[in-house]
Tab-separated table of C-alpha atoms and ligand atoms in Angstrom:
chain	number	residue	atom	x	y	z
A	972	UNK	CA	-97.468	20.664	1.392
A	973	UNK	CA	-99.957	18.102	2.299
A	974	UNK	CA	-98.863	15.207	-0.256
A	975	UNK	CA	-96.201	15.142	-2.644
A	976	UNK	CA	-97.744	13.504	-5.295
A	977	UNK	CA	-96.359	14.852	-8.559
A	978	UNK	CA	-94.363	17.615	-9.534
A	979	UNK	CA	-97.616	19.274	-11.120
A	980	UNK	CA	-98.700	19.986	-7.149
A	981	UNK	CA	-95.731	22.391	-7.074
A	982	UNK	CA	-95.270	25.779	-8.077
A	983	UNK	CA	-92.161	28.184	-8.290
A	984	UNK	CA	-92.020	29.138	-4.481
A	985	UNK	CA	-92.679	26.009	-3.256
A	986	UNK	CA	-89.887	24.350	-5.416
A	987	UNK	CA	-86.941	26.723	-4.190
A	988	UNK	CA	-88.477	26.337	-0.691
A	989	UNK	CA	-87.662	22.251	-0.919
A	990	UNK	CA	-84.307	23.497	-2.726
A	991	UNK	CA	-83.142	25.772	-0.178
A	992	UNK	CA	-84.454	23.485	2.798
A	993	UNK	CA	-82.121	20.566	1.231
A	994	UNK	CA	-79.181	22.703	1.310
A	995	UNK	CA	-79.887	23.772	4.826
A	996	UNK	CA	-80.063	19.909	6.040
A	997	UNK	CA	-77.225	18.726	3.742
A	998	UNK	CA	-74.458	19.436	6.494
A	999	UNK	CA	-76.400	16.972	8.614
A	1000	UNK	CA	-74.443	14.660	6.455
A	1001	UNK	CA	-70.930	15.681	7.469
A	1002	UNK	CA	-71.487	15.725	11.460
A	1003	UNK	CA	-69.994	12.988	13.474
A	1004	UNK	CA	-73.864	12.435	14.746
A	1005	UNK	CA	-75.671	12.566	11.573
A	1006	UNK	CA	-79.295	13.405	12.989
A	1007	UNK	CA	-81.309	16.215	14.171
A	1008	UNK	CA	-84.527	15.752	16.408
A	1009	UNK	CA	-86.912	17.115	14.379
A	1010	UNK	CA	-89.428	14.727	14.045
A	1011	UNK	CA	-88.674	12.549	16.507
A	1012	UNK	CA	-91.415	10.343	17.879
A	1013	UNK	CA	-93.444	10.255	14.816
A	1014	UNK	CA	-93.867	7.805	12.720
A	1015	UNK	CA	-92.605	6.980	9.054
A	1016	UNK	CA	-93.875	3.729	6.868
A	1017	UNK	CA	-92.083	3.187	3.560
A	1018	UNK	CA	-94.104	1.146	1.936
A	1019	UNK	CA	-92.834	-0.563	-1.487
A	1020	UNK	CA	-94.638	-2.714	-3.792
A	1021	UNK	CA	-92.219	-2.595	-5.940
A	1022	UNK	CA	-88.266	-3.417	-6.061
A	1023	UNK	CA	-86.234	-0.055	-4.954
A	1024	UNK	CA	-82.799	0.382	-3.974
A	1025	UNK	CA	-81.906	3.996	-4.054
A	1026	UNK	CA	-85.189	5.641	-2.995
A	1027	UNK	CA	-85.913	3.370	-0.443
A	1028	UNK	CA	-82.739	2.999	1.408
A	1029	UNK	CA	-82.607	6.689	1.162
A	1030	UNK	CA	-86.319	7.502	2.623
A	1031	UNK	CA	-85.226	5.017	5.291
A	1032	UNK	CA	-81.729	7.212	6.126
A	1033	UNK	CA	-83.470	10.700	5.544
A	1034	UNK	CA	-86.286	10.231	7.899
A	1035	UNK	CA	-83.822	8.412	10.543
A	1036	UNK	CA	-81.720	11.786	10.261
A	1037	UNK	CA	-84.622	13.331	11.801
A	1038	UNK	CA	-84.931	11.122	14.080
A	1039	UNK	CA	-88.456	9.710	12.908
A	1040	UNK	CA	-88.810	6.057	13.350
A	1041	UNK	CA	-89.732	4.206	10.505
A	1042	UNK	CA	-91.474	1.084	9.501
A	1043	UNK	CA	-90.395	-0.570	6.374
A	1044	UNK	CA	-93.125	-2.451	4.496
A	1045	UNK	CA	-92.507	-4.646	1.344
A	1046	UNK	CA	-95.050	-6.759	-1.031
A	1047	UNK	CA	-92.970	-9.522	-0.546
A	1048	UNK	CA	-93.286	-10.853	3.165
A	1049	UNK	CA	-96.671	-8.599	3.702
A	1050	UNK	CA	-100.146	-9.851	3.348
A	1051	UNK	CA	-100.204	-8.323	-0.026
A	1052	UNK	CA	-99.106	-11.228	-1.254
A	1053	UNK	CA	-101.803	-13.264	0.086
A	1054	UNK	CA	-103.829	-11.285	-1.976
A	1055	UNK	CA	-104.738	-8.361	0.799
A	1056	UNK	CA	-106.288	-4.997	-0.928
A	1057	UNK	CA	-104.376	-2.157	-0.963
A	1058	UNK	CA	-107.301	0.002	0.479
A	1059	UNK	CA	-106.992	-2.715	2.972
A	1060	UNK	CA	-103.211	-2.340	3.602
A	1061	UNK	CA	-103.445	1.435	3.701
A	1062	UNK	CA	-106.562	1.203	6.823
A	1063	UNK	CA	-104.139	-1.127	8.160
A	1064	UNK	CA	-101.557	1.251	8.829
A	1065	UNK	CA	-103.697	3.968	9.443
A	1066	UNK	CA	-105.223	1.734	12.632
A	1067	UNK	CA	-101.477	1.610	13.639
A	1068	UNK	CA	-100.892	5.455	13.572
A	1069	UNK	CA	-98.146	6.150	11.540
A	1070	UNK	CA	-97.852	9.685	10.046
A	1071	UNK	CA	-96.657	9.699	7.382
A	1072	UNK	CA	-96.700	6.705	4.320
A	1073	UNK	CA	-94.099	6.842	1.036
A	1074	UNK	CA	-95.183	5.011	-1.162
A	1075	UNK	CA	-93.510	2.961	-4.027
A	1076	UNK	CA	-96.070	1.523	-6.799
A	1077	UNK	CA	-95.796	-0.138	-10.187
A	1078	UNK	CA	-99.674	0.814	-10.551
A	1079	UNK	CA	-99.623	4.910	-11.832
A	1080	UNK	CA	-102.313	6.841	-9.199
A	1081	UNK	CA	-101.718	4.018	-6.335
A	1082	UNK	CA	-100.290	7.466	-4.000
A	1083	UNK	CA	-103.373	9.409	-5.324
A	1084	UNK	CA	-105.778	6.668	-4.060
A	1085	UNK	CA	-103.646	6.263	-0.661
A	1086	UNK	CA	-104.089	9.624	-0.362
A	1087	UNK	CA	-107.364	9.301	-0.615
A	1088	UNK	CA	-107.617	6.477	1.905
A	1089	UNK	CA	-105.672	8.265	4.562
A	1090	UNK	CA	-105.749	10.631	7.252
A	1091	UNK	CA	-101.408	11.529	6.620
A	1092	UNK	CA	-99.097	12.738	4.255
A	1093	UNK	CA	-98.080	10.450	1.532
A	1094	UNK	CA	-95.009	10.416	-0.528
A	1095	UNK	CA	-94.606	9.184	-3.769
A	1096	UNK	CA	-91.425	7.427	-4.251
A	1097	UNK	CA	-92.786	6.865	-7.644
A	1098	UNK	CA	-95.482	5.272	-9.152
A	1099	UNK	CA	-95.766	3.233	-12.591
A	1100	UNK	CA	-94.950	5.848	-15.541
A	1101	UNK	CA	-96.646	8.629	-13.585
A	1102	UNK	CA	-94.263	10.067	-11.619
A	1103	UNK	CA	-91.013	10.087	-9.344
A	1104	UNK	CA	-91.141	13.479	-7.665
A	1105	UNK	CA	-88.161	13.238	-5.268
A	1106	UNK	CA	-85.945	11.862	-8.083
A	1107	UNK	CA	-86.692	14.860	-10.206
A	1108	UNK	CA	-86.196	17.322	-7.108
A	1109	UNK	CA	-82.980	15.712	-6.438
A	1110	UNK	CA	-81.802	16.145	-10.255
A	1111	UNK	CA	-82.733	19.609	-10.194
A	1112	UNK	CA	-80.797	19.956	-6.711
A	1113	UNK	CA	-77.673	19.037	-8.035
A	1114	UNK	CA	-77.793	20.911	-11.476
A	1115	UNK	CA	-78.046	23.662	-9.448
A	1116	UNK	CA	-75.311	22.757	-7.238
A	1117	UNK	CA	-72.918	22.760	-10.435
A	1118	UNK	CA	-74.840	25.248	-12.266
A	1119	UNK	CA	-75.785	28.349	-9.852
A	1120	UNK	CA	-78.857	29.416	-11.277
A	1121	UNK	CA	-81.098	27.471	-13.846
A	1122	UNK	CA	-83.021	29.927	-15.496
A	1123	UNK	CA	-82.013	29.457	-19.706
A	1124	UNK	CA	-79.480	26.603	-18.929
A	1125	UNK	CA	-80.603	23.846	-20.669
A	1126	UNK	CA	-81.009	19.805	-20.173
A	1127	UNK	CA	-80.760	17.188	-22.282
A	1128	UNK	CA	-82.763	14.367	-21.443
A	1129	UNK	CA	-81.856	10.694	-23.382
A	1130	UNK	CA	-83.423	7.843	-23.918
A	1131	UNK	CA	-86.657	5.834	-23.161
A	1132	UNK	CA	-88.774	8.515	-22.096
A	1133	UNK	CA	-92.116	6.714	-23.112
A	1134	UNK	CA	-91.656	4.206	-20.037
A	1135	UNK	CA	-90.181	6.734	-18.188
A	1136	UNK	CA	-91.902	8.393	-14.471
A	1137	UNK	CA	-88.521	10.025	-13.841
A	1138	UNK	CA	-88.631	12.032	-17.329
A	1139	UNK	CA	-92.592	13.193	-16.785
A	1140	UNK	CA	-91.340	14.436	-13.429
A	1141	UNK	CA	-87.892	16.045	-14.050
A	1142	UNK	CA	-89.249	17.854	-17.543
A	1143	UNK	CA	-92.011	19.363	-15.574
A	1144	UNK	CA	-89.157	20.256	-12.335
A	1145	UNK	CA	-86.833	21.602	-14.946
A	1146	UNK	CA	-89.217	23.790	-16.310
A	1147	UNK	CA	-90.607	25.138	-13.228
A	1148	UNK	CA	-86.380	26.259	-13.210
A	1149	UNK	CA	-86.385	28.174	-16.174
A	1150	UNK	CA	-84.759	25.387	-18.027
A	1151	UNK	CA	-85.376	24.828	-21.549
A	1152	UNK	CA	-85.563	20.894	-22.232
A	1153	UNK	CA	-84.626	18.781	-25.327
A	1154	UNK	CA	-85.546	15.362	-25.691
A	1155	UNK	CA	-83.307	13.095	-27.352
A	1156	UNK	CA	-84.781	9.740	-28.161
A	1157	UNK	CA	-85.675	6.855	-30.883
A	1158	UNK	CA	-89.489	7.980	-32.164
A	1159	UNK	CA	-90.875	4.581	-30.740
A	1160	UNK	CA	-90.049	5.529	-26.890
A	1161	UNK	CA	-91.566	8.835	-27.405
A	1162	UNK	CA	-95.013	9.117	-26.090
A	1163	UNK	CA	-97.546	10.599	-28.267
A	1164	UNK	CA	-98.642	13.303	-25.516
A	1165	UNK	CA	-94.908	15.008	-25.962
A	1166	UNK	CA	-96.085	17.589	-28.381
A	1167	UNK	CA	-98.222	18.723	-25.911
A	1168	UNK	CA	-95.028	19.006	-22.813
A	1169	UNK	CA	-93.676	22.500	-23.839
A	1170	UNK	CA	-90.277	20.737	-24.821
A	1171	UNK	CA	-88.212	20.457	-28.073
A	1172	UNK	CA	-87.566	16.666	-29.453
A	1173	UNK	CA	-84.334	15.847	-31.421
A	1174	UNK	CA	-83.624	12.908	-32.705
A	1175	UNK	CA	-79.138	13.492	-33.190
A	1176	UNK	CA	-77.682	13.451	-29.920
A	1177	UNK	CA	-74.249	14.550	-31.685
A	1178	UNK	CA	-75.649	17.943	-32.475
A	1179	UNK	CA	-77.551	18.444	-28.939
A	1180	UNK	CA	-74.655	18.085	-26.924
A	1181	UNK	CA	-72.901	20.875	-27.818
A	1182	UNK	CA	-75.749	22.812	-26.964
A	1183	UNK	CA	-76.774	21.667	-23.605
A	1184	UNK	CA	-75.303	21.898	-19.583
A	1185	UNK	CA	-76.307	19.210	-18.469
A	1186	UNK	CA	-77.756	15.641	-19.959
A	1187	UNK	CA	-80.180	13.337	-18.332
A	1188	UNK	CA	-79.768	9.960	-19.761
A	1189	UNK	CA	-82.562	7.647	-19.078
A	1190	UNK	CA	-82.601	4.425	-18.117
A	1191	UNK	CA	-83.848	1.736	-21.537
A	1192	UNK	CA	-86.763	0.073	-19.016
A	1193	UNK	CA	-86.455	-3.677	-20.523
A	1194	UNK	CA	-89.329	-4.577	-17.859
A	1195	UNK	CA	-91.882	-2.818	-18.928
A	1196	UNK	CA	-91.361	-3.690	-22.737
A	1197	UNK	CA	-93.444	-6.481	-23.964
A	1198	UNK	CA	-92.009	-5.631	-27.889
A	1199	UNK	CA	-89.006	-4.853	-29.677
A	1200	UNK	CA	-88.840	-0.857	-29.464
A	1201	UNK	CA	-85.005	-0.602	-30.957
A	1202	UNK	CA	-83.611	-2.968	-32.989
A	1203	UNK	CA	-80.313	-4.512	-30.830
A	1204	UNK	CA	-79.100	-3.073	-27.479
A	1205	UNK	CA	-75.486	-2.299	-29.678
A	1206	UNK	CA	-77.551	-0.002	-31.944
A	1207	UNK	CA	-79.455	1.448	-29.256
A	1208	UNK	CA	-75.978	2.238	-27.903
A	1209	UNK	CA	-74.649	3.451	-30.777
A	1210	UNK	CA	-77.519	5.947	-31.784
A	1211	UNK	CA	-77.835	7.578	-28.327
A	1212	UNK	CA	-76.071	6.167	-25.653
A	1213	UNK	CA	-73.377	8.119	-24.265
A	1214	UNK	CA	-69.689	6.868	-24.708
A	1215	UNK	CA	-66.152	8.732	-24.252
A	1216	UNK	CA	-66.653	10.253	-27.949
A	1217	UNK	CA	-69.774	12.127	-27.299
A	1218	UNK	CA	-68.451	13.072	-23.588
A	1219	UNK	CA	-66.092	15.428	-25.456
A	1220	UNK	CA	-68.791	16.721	-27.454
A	1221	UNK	CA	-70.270	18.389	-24.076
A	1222	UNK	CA	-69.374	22.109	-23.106
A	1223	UNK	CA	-66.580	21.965	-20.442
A	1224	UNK	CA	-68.825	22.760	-17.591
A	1225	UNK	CA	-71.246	20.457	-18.152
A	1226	UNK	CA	-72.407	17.590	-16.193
A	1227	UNK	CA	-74.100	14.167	-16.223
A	1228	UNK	CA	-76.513	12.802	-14.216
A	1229	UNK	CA	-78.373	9.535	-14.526
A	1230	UNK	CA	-81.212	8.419	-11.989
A	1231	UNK	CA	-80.063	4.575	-11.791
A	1232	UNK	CA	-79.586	1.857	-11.764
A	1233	UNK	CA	-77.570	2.023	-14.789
A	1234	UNK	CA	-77.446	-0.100	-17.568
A	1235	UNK	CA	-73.897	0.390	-18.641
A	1236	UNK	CA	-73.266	-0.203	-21.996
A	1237	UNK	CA	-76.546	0.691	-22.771
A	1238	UNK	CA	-77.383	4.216	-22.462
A	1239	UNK	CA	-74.553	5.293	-20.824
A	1240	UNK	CA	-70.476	3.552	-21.189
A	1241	UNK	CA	-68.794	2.635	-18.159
A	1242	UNK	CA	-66.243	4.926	-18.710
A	1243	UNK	CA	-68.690	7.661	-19.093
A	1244	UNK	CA	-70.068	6.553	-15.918
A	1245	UNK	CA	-67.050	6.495	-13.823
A	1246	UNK	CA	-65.756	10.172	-15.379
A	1247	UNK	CA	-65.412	13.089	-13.585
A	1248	UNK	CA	-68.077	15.253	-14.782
A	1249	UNK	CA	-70.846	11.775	-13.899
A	1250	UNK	CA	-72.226	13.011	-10.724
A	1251	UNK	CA	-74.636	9.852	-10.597
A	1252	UNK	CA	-73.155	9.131	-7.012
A	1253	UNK	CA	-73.720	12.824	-5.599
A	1254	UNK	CA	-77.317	12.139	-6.980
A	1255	UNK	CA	-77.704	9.715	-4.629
A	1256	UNK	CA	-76.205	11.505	-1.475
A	1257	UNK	CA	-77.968	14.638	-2.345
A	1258	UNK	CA	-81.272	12.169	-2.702
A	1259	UNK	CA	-80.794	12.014	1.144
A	1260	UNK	CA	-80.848	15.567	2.037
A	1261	UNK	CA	-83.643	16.075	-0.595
A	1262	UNK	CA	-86.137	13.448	0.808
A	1263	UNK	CA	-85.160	14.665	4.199
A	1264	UNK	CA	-86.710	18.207	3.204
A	1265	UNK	CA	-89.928	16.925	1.997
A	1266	UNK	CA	-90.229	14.994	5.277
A	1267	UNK	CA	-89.734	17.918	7.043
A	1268	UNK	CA	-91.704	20.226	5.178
A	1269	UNK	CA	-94.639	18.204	5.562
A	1270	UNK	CA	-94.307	16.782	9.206
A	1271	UNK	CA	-92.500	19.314	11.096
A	1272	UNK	CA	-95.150	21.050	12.419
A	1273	UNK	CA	-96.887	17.860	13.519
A	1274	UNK	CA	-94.394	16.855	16.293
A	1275	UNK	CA	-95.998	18.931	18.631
A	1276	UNK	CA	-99.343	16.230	18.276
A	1277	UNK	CA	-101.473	18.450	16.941
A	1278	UNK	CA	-102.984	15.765	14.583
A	1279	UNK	CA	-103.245	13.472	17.305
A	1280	UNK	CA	-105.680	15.766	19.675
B	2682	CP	N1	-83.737	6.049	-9.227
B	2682	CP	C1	-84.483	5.134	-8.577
B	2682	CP	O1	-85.687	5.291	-8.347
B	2682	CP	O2	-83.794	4.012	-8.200
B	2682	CP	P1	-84.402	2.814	-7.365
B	2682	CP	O3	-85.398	2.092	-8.249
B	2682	CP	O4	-83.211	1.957	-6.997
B	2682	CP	O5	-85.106	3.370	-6.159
């Protein structure tokens, strides 16, 4: 892999390769020293133009695990906010020779145009409603974690997928698993395009559930609505968020999984949340081992300074 751009770059092989690389690193987690020198004495810059808790913090701890060192770079406090270009920004860093940017953009195609601006691998830690590759890998990780194989099973995914970079990528990753998707969502946060995305659309989350192993609920994106798209949050809530009632609805075995943050009370209860069969919080550690295979994937051969002959 040179970039990881979107999920569309990948194909079959190359998607259990960055599967079975994150289960090789996820011990790496449970040592008393919790790095390997892999890529130490290169250079990692996570640069984010846009607010990030999750993906950040865990870029930052997956690339330390291999003992990269990394630069973190924010709009805020950068000469972005002076106004600075981002072509200019991105020659900027090149001139200080990191090797490798991520990149977090509310502009869709800024990683595309980095890309294009630099010499290094660049990571998209997700870009306007484009795409949020690593989130999607690390969804697909742990479904298969709980779920053995993924060829048939089937995912839910619920909610606002119109605004939604984290349902473009995970449809397309859960796919490219043998998964058969259903979207569940109110007509307005449907995109026109979603005829076109090889996936069935419901509009009764009562009578998916039953169906499904695992359900994606997606996160109602107030910040990038400038209308009304539902009518109050309580019937958005009602008409497909997920509450203790529908939880029993699930097969036994199934699990959920949310991206976050989480609006609870929204599009997903808090007791929903906090249940057993939520595995929202071994998203996020799994998140760790994930990025930390795309880091390696792409870098590891570069420690021996190849690109710097
Ligand atoms: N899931 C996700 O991208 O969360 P953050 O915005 O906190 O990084």
């Amino acid at each position: 892999m040179r970039h990881l751009i979107s999920i569309e770059d990948l194909d079959r092989e190359m998607l259990t390769t960055i599967l079975d690389t994150t289960q090789q690193l996820l011990p790496i987690a449970e040592r008393r020293i919790k790095s390997a020198p892999t890529l130490r004495g290169l250079v990692v810059c996570n640069l984010f133009l846009e607010d990030s808790t999750r993906t950040r913090i865990s870029f930052d701890i997956a690339a330390k695990r291999l003992s990269a060192e990394v630069i973190n770079f924010s709009g805020k406090g950068s000469s972005v906010s002076k106004g600075e270009s981002f072509k200019d920004t991105a020659l900027t860093l090149a001139a200080m020779g990191v090797d490798a940017v991520v990149v977090r953009s509310g502009s869709s195609g800024a990683p595309v145009q980095l890309a294009n601006y630099l010499d290094v691998p660049v990571l998209n830690a997700g870009d306007g409603w484009h795409q949020h590759p690593t989130q999607a890998l690390l969804d697909v990780f742990t479904m298969r974690q709980h779920l053995g194989q993924l060829d048939g099973r089937h995912l839910a995914v619920v909610g606002d997928v119109l605004h939604s970079r984290v349902a473009r990528s995970l449809i397309q990753t859960a796919k490219l698993s043998g998964m058969e998707v259903t979207l569940v969502a109110p007509p307005t946060l449907l995109p026109a395009s979603v005829e076109n995305w090889g996936v069935r659309v419901a509009r009764d989350l009562d009578a998916v559930l039953p169906e499904v192993d695992a359900v994606e609920l997606l996160r109602v994106q107030r910040e990038r609505m400038h209308r009304a798209f539902f009518p109050t949050t309580r019937e958005y809530a009602a008409e497909w968020g997920l509450d203790a009632r529908r939880l029993e609805l699930l097969k036994p075995d199934a699990i959920v999984l949310h991206p976050g943050p989480m609006n609870r009370g929204v599009e997903i209860s808090a007791d929903v949340a906090d249940a057993d069969r939520a595995v929202i919080t071994e998203q996020v550690t799994n998140g760790i081992a994930v990025r930390m295979a795309c880091l390696y994937l792409m870098l590891a051969g570069r420690t021996e300074g190849d690109h710097r002959e």
